[in-house]
CSV table of C-alpha atoms in Angstrom, one decimal:
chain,number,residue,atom,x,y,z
A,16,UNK,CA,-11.1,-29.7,24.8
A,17,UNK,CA,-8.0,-27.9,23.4
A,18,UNK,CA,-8.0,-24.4,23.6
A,19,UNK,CA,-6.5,-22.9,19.7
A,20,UNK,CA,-5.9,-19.8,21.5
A,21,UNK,CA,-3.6,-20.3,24.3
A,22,UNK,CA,0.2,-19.5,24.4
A,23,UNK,CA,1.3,-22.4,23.3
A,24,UNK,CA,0.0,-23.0,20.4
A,25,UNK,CA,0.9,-19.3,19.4
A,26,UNK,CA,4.4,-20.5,20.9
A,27,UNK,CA,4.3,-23.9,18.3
A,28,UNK,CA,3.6,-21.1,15.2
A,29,UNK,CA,6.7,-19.3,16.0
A,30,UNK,CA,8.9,-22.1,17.4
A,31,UNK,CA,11.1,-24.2,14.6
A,32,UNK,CA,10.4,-26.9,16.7
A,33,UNK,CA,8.0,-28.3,14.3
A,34,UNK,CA,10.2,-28.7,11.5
A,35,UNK,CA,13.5,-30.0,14.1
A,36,UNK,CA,11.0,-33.0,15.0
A,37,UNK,CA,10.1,-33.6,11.3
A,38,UNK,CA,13.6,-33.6,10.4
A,39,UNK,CA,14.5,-35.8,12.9
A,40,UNK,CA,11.9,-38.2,12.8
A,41,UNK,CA,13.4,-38.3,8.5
A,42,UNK,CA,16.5,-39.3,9.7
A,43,UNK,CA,15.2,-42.2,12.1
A,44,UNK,CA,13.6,-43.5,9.4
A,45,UNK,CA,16.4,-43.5,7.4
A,46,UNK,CA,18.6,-45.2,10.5
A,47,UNK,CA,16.0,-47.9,11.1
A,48,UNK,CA,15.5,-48.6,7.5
A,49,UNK,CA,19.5,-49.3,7.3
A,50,UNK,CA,19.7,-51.2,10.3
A,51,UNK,CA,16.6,-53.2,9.3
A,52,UNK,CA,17.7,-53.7,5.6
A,53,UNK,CA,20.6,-52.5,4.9
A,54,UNK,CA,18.4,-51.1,2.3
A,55,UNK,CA,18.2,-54.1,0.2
A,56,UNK,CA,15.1,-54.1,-1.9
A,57,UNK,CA,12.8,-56.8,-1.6
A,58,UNK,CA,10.5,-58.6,-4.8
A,59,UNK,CA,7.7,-56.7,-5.0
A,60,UNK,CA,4.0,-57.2,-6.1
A,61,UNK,CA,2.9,-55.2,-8.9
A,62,UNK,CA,1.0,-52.6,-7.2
A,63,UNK,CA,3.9,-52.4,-4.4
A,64,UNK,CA,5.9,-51.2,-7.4
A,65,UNK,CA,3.5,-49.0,-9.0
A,66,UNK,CA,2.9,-47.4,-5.4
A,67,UNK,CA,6.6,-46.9,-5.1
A,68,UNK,CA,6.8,-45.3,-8.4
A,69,UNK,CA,4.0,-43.4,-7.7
A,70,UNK,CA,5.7,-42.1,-4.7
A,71,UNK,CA,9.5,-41.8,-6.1
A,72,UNK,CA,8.5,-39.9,-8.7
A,73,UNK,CA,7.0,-36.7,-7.4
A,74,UNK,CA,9.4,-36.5,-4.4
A,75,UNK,CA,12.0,-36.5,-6.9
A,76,UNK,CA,10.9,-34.0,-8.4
A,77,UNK,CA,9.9,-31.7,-5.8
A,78,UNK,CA,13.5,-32.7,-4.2
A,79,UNK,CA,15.4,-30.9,-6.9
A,80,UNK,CA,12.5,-27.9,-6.7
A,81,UNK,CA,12.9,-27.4,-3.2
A,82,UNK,CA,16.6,-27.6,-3.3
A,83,UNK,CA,17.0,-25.0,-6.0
A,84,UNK,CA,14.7,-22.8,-4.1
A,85,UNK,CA,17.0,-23.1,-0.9
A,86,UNK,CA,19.9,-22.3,-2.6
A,87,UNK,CA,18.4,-19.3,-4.9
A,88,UNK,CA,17.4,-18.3,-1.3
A,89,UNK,CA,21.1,-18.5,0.4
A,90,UNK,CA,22.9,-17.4,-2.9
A,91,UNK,CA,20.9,-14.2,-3.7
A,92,UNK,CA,18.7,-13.2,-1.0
A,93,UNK,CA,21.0,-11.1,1.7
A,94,UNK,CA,19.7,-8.8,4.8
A,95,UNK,CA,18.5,-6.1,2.9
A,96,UNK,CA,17.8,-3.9,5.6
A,97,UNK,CA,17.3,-3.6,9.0
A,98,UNK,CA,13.9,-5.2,8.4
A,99,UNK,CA,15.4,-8.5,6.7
A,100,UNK,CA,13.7,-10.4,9.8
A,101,UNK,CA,10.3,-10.2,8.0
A,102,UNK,CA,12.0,-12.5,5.0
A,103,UNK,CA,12.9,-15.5,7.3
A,104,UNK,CA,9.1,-14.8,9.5
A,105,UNK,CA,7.2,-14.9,6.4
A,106,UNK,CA,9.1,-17.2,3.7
A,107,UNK,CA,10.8,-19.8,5.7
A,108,UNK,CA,7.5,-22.4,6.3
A,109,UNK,CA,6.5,-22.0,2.7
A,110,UNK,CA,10.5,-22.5,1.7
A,111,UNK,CA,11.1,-25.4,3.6
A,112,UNK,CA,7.4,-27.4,3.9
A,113,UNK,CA,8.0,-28.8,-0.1
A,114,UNK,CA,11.8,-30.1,1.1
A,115,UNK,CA,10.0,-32.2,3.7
A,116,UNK,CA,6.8,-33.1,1.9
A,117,UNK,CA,9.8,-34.6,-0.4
A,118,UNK,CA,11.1,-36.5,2.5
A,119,UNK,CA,7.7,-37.4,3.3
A,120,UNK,CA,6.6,-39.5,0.0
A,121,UNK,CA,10.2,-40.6,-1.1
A,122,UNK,CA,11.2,-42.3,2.6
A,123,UNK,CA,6.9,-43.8,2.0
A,124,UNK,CA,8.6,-45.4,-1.2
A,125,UNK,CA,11.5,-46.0,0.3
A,126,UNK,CA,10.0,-48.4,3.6
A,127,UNK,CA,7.7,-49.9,0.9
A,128,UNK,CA,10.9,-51.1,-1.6
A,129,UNK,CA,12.8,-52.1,1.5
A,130,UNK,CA,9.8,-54.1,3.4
A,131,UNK,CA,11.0,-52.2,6.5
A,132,UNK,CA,8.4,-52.2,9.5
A,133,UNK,CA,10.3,-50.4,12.0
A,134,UNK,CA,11.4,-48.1,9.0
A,135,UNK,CA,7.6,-48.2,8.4
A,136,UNK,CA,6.5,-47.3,12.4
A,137,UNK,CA,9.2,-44.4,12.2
A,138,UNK,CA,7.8,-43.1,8.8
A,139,UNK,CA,3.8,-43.0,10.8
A,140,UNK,CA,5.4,-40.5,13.2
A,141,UNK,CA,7.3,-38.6,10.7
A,142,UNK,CA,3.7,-38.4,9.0
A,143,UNK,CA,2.3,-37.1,11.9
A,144,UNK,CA,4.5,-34.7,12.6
A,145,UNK,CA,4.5,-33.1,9.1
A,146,UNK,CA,0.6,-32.9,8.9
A,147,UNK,CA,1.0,-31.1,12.6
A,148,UNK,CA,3.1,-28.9,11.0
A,149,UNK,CA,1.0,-28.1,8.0
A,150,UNK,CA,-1.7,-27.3,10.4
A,151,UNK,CA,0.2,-25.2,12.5
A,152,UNK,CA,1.0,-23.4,9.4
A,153,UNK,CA,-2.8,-23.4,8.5
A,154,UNK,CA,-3.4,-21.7,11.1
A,155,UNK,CA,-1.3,-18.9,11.5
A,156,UNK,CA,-1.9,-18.0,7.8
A,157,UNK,CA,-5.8,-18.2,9.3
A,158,UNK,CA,-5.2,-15.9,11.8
A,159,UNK,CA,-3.6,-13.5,9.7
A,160,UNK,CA,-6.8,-13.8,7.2
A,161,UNK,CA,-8.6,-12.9,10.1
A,162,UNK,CA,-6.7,-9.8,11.3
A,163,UNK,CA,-6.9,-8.2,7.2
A,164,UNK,CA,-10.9,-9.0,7.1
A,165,UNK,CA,-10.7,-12.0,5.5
A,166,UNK,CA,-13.3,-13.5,8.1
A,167,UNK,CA,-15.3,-15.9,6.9
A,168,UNK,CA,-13.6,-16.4,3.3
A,169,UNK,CA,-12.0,-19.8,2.8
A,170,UNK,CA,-11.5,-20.1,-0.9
A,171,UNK,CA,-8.5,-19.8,-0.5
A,172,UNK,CA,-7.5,-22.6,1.7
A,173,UNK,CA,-7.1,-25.2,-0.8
A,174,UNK,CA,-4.8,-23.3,-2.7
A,175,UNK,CA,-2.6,-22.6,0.2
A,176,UNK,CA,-2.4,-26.2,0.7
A,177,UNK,CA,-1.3,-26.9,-2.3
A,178,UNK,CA,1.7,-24.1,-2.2
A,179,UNK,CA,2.5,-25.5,0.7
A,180,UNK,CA,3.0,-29.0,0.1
A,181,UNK,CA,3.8,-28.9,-3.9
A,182,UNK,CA,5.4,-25.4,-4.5
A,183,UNK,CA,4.0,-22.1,-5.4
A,184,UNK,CA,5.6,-22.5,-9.2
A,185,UNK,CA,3.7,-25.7,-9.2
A,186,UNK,CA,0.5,-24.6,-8.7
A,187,UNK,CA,0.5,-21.1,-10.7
A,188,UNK,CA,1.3,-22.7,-13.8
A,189,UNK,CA,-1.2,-25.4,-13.4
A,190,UNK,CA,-4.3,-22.8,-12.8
A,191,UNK,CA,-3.1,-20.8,-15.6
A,192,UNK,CA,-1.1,-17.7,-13.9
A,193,UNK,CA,1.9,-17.4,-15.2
A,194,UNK,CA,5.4,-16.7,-13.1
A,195,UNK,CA,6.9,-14.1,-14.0
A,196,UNK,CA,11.1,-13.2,-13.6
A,197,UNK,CA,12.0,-10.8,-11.2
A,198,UNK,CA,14.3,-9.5,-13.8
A,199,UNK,CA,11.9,-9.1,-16.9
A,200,UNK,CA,9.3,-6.6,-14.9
A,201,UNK,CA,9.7,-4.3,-17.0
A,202,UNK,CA,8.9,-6.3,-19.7
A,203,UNK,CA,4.9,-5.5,-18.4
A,204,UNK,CA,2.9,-2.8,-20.0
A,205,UNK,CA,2.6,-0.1,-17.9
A,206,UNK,CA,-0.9,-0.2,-17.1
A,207,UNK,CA,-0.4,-3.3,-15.2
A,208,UNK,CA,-2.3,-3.6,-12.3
A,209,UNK,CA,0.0,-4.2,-9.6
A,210,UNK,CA,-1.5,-6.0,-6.4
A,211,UNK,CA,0.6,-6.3,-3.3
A,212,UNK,CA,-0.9,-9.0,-1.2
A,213,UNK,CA,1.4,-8.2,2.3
A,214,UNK,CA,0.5,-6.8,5.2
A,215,UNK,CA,0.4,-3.3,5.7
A,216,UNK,CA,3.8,-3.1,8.1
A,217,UNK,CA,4.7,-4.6,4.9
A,218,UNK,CA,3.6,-2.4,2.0
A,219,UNK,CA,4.6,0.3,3.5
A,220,UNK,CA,8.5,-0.7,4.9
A,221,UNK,CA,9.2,-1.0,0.2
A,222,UNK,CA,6.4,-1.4,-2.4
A,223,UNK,CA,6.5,-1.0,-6.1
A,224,UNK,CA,5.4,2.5,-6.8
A,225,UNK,CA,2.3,1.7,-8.7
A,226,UNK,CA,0.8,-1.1,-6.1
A,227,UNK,CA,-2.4,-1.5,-4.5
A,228,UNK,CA,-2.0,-3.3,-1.0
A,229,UNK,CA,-4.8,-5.7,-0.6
A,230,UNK,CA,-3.9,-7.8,2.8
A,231,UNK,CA,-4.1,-11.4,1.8
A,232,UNK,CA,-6.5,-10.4,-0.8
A,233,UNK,CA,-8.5,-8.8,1.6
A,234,UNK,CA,-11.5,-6.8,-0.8
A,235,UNK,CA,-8.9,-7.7,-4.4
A,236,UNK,CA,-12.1,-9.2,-5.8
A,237,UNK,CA,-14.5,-6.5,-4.9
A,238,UNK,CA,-11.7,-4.2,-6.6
A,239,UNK,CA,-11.6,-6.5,-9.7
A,240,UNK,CA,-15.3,-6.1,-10.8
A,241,UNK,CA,-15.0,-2.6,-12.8
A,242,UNK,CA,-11.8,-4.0,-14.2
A,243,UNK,CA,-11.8,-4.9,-17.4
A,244,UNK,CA,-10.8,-8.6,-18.1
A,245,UNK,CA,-8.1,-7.8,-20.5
A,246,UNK,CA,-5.9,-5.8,-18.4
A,247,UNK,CA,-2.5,-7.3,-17.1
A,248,UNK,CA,-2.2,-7.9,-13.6
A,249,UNK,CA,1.0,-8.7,-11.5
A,250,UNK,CA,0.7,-9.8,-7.8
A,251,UNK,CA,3.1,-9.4,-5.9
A,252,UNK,CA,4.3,-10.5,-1.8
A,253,UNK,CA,7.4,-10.4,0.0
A,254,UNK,CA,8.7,-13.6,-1.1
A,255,UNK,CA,6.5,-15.1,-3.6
A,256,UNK,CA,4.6,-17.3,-1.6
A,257,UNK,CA,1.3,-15.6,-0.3
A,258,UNK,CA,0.8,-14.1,-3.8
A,259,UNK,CA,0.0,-17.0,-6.2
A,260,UNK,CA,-3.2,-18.0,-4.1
A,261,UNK,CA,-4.3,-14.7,-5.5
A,262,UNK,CA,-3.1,-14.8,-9.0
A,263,UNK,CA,-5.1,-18.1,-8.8
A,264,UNK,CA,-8.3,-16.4,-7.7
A,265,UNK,CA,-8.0,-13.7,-10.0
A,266,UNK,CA,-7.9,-16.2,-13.0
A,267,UNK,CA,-10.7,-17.7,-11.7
A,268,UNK,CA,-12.3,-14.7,-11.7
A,269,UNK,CA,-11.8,-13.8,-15.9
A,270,UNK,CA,-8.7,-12.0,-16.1
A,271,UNK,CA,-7.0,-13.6,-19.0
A,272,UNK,CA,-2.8,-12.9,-18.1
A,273,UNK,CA,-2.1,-13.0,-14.8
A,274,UNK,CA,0.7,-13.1,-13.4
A,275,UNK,CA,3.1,-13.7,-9.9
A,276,UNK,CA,6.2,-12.1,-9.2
A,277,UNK,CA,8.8,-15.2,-8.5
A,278,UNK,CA,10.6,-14.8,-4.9
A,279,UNK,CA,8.7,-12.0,-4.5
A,280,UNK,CA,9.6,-8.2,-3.7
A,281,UNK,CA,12.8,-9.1,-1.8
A,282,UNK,CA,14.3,-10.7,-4.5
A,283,UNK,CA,13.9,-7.5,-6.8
A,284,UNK,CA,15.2,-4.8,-4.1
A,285,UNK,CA,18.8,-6.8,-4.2
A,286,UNK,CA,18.1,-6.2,-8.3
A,287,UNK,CA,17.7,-3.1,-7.8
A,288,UNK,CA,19.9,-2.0,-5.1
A,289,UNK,CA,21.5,1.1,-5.4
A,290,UNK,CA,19.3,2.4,-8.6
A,291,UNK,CA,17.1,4.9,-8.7
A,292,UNK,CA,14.1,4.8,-11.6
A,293,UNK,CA,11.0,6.2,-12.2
A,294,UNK,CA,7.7,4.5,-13.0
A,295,UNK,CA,5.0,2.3,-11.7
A,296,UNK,CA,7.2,-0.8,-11.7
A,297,UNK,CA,10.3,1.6,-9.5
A,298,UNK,CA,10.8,0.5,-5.5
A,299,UNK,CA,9.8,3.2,-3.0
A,300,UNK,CA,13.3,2.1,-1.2
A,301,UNK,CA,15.6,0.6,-3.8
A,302,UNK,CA,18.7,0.1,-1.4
A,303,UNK,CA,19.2,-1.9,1.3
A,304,UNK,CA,21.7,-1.6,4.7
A,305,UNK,CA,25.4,-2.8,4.3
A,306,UNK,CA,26.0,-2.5,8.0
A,307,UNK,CA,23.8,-5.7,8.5
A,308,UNK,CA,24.8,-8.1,5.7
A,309,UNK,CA,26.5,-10.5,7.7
A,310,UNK,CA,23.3,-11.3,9.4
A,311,UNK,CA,22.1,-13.6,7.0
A,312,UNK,CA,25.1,-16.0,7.4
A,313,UNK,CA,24.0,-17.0,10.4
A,314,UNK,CA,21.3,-19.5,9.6
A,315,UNK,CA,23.8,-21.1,7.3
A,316,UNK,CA,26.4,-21.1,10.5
A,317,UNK,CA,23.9,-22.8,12.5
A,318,UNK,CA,22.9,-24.8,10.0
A,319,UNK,CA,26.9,-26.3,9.5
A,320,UNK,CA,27.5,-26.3,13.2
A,321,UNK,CA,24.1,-28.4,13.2
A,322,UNK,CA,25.0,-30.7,10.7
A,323,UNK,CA,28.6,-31.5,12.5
A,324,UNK,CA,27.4,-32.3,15.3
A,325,UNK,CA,25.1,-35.1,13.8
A,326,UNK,CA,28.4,-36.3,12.5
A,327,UNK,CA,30.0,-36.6,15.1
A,328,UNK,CA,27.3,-38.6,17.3
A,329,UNK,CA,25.9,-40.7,14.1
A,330,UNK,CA,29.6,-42.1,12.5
A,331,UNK,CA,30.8,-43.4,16.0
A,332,UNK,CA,27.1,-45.0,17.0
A,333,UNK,CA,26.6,-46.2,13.4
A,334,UNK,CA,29.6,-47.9,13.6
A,335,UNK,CA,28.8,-49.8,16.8
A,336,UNK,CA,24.9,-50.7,15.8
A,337,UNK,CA,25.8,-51.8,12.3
A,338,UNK,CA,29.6,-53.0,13.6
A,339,UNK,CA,30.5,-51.8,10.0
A,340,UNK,CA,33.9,-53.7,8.9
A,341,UNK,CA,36.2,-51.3,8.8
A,342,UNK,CA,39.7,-51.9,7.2
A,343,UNK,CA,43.6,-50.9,8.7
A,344,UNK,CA,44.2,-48.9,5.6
A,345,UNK,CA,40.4,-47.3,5.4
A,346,UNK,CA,41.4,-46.4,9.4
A,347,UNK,CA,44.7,-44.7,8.9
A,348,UNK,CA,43.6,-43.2,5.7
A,349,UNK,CA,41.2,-41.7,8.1
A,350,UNK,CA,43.4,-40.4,10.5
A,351,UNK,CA,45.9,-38.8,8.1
A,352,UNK,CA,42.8,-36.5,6.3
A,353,UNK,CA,41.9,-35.6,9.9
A,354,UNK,CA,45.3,-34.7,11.7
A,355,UNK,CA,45.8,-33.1,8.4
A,356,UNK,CA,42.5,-30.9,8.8
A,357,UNK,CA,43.0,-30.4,12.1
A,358,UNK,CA,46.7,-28.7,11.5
A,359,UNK,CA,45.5,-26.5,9.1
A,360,UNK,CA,42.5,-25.3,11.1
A,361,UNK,CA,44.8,-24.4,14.0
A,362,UNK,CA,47.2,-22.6,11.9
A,363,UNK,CA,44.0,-20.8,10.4
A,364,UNK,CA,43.3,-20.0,13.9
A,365,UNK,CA,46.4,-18.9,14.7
A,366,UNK,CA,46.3,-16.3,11.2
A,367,UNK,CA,43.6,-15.0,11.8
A,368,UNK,CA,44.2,-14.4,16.0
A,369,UNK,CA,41.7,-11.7,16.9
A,370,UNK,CA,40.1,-11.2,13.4
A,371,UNK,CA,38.9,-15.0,14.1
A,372,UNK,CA,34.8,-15.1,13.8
A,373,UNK,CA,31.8,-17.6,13.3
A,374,UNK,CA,30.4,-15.1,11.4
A,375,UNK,CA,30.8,-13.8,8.5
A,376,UNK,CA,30.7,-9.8,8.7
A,377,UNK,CA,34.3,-8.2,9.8
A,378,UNK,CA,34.9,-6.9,13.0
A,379,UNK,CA,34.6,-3.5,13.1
A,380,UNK,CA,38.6,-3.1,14.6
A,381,UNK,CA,39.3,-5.9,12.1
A,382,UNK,CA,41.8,-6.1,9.7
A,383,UNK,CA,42.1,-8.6,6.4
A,384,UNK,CA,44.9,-11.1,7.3
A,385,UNK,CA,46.6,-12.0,4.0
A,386,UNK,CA,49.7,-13.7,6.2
A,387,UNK,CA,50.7,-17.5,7.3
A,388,UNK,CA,48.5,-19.9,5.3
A,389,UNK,CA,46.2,-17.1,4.0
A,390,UNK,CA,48.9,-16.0,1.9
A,391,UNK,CA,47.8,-18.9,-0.8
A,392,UNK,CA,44.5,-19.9,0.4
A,393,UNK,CA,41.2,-17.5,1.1
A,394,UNK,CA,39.3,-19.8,2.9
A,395,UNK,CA,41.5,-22.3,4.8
A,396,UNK,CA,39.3,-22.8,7.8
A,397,UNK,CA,36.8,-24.3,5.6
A,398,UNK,CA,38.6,-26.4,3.8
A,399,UNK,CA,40.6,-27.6,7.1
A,400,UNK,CA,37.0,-28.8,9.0
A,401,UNK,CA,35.6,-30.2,5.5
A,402,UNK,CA,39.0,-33.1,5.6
A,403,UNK,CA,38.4,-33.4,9.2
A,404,UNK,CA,35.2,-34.2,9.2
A,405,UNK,CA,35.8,-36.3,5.8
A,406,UNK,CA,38.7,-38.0,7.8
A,407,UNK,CA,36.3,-38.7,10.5
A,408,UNK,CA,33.8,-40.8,8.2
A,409,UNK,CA,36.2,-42.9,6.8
A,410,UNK,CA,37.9,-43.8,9.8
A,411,UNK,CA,34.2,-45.0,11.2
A,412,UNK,CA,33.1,-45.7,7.8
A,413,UNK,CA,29.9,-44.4,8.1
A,414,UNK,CA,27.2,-44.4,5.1
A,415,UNK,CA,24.5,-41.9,7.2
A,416,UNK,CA,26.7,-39.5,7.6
A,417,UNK,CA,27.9,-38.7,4.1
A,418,UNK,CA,25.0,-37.0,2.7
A,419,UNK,CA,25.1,-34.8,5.9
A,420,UNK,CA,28.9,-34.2,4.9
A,421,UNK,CA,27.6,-33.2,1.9
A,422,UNK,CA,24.9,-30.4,2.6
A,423,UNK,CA,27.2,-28.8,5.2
A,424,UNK,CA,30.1,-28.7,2.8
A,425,UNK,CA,27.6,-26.9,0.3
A,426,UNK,CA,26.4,-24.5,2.6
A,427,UNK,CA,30.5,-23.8,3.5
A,428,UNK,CA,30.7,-23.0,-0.6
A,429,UNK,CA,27.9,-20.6,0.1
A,430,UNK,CA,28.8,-19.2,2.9
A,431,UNK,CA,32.2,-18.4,1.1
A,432,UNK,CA,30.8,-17.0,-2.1
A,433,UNK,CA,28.9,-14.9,-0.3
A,434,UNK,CA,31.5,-14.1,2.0
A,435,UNK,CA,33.7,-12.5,0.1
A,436,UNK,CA,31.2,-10.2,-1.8
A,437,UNK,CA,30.9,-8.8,2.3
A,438,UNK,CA,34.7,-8.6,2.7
A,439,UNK,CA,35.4,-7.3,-0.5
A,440,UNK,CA,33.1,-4.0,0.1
A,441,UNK,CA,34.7,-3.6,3.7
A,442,UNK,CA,38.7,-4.1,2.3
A,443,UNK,CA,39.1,-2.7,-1.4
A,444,UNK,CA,42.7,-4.2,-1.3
A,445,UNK,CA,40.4,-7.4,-1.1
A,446,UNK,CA,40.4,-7.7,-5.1
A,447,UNK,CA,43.7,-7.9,-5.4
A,448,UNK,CA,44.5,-10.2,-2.9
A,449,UNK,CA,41.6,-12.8,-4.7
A,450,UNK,CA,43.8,-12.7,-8.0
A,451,UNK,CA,46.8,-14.6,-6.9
A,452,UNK,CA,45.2,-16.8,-4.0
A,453,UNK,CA,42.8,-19.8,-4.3
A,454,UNK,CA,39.3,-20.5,-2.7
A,455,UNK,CA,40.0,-23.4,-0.9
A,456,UNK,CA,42.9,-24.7,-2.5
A,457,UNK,CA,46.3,-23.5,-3.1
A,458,UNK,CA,46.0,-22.1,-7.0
A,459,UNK,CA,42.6,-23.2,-7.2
């Protein structure tokens, strides 16, 4: 008999494990598929068709969902203080479980268009893994129920499901709660009643001023019955994904506009950074720690270094399994982007000397280098490992490994936009030295 309480299942709830296996079963069902197929579609019966279709359509959909929410989350959402940490704890299952449920139902369509078995063998492990996931999920956000006195209520379990797998936006608007900008909140009357859903560590580290806390909802109903029906409420959580379960509950309940606070309370302290206002909609801690801003680079480092190295052992072993057809020209075409990447990441390298770093926040003895090839170019080093690693592709002619060339070239873009915001507060002679220099490119 398994034991829920032991170490390593608390171990599973914190580890990313989970999602790594998910991930990587995706991409073996993606390899098998191509090796199988080539992904050449097959003629279908009807309902083979309309079960594709049925399949395609909403991973599509939550695809481009998912994906926004990632990058509204790497564009806009720094370290805003020395507690940032409880962001990536709290928000990162809920951020990332729609991107695989995605995976999930498009590679289902996908084994089912293609007639793939082994694609279709790989897919019942992927499928496993993700429903292991969701109840490892389940049962943290149990456990947390339990410790706010939420024993014995399960209403709410459903819902949470639902978030999980299609979205928090998805399911407020469909129960009749309605999202709400973090930008128009003070668009809200002011005798709004404002329920915080978090944990207490949590309401008290930055609430809105006029806030209730109520734990996971913890006693938000009993509260609800001597109010009346018509008043406006606005729940609120750290990053918009514990509080639509309640907004949901609360409509159920009678209150007729009800609504959620998108991306939740962390979102609206980098708003509201360095302002100070009164009222029930004000933060109790509107500013947030420039000494730590760098930290929240480094899941996009990881995330590019990740991605490489999947490039690196995918293009080479693609190559051989598929024994792809590679032309002379394609090969030296190749090898001239990546001797060309590689000379301009070593005379990056050699610019930037001691100042050189992974990640993104300054060294405290550093200095901005504006000298060598940073005299025309801001970002050279990404640029230089982008053609390399294009080089590298087209030399092996790989097709796997262009989308991953592709999402670790965006997250470079990121990493860059936001870069510079960091360097520019450190180096005021920064601005000047953006005018007359391009991003990636010479003049560009």
């Amino acid at each position: 008999m398994v034991n829920n309480s032991s170490p390593i299942w608390e171990r599973l709830e914190e580890s990313r494990l989970p999602s790594v296996a998910a991930y990587l079963a995706a991409m073996a069902v993606v390899v098998a598929t191509g090796l199988q197929t080539g992904f050449n579609g097959r003629q279908l019966a009807t309902y083979e068709v309309v079960a594709a279709l049925l399949l395609a359509i909403p991973a599509g959909f939550l695809l481009f969902v998912s994906l926004a929410d990632l990058l509204c989350y790497f564009i806009f959402i720094p370290s805003i203080t020395h507690d940032g940490h409880l962001f990536s704890a709290v928000h990162g299952s809920h951020l990332i479980h729609p991107l695989t449920t995605s995976l999930v139902l498009g590679l289902a369509g996908l084994c089912i268009f293609t007639g793939s078995t082994l694609g279709g063998a790989m897919w019942l492990v992927l499928a496993a893994v993700f429903l292991f996931q969701t109840w490892l999920i389940l049962r943290k956000v149990r456990k947390d129920h339990l410790m706010n006195g939420l024993d014995g209520e399960r209403s709410g379990t459903f819902l949470l499901v639902l978030n999980l797998i299609f979205g928090t936006e998805i399911v407020t608007v469909a129960a009749g709660a309605k999202p709400l900008a973090p930008w128009r909140i003070d668009t809200l009357p002011e005798d709004t009643w404002i329920v915080d859903v978090r944990t207490k560590p949590e309401f008290y580290w930055n609430r809105l001023q006029g806030a209730e806390s109520f734990p996971w909802g913890a006693g938000v109903i009993e509260a609800a019955k001597d109010m009346p029906r018509d008043r406006p409420v606005l729940v609120t959580c750290l990053s918009g994904h514990r509080s639509p379960t309640v907004a949901v509950m609360l409509r159920k309940v009678g209150f007729k506009t009800v609504y959620n606070l998108n991306w939740g309370l962390l979102y609206l302290i980098l708003l509201e950074r360095g302002r100070k206002k009164d009222g029930p909609f004000a933060l109790t801690r509107p500013h947030r720690d420039p000494g730590r801003r760098g930290e929240d680079l480094r899941g996009i480092s990881i995330g590019y270094v990740t991605l490489q190295a999947l490039i690196l052992i995918i293009s080479p072993l693609e190559n051989a399994l598929r024994q792809v057809a590679v032309s002379s020209a394609q090969q030296i075409v190749g090898a001239v982007l990546g001797l060309a990447g590689l000379t301009a990441a070593i005379m990056s390298y050699r610019a930037l000397g001691r100042n050189f770093r992974v990640f993104a926040a300054p060294r405290r003895s550093g200095s901005l280098v504006t000298t060598g090839i940073y005299a025309s170019v801001r970002h050279p080093m990404y640029s230089a490992v982008i053609a390399m690693f294009s080089g590298y592709i087209i030399f092996f002619g790989s097709l796997v490994s262009v989308p991953l060339w592709l999402a670790f070239s965006t997250l470079y873009v990121i990493k860059a936009l936001k870069e510079e915001r960091i360097i520019a507060d450190r180096f005021p002679e920064y601005g000047e030295y953006r005018k007359h220099t391009g991003r990636f490119l010479p003049f560009l």
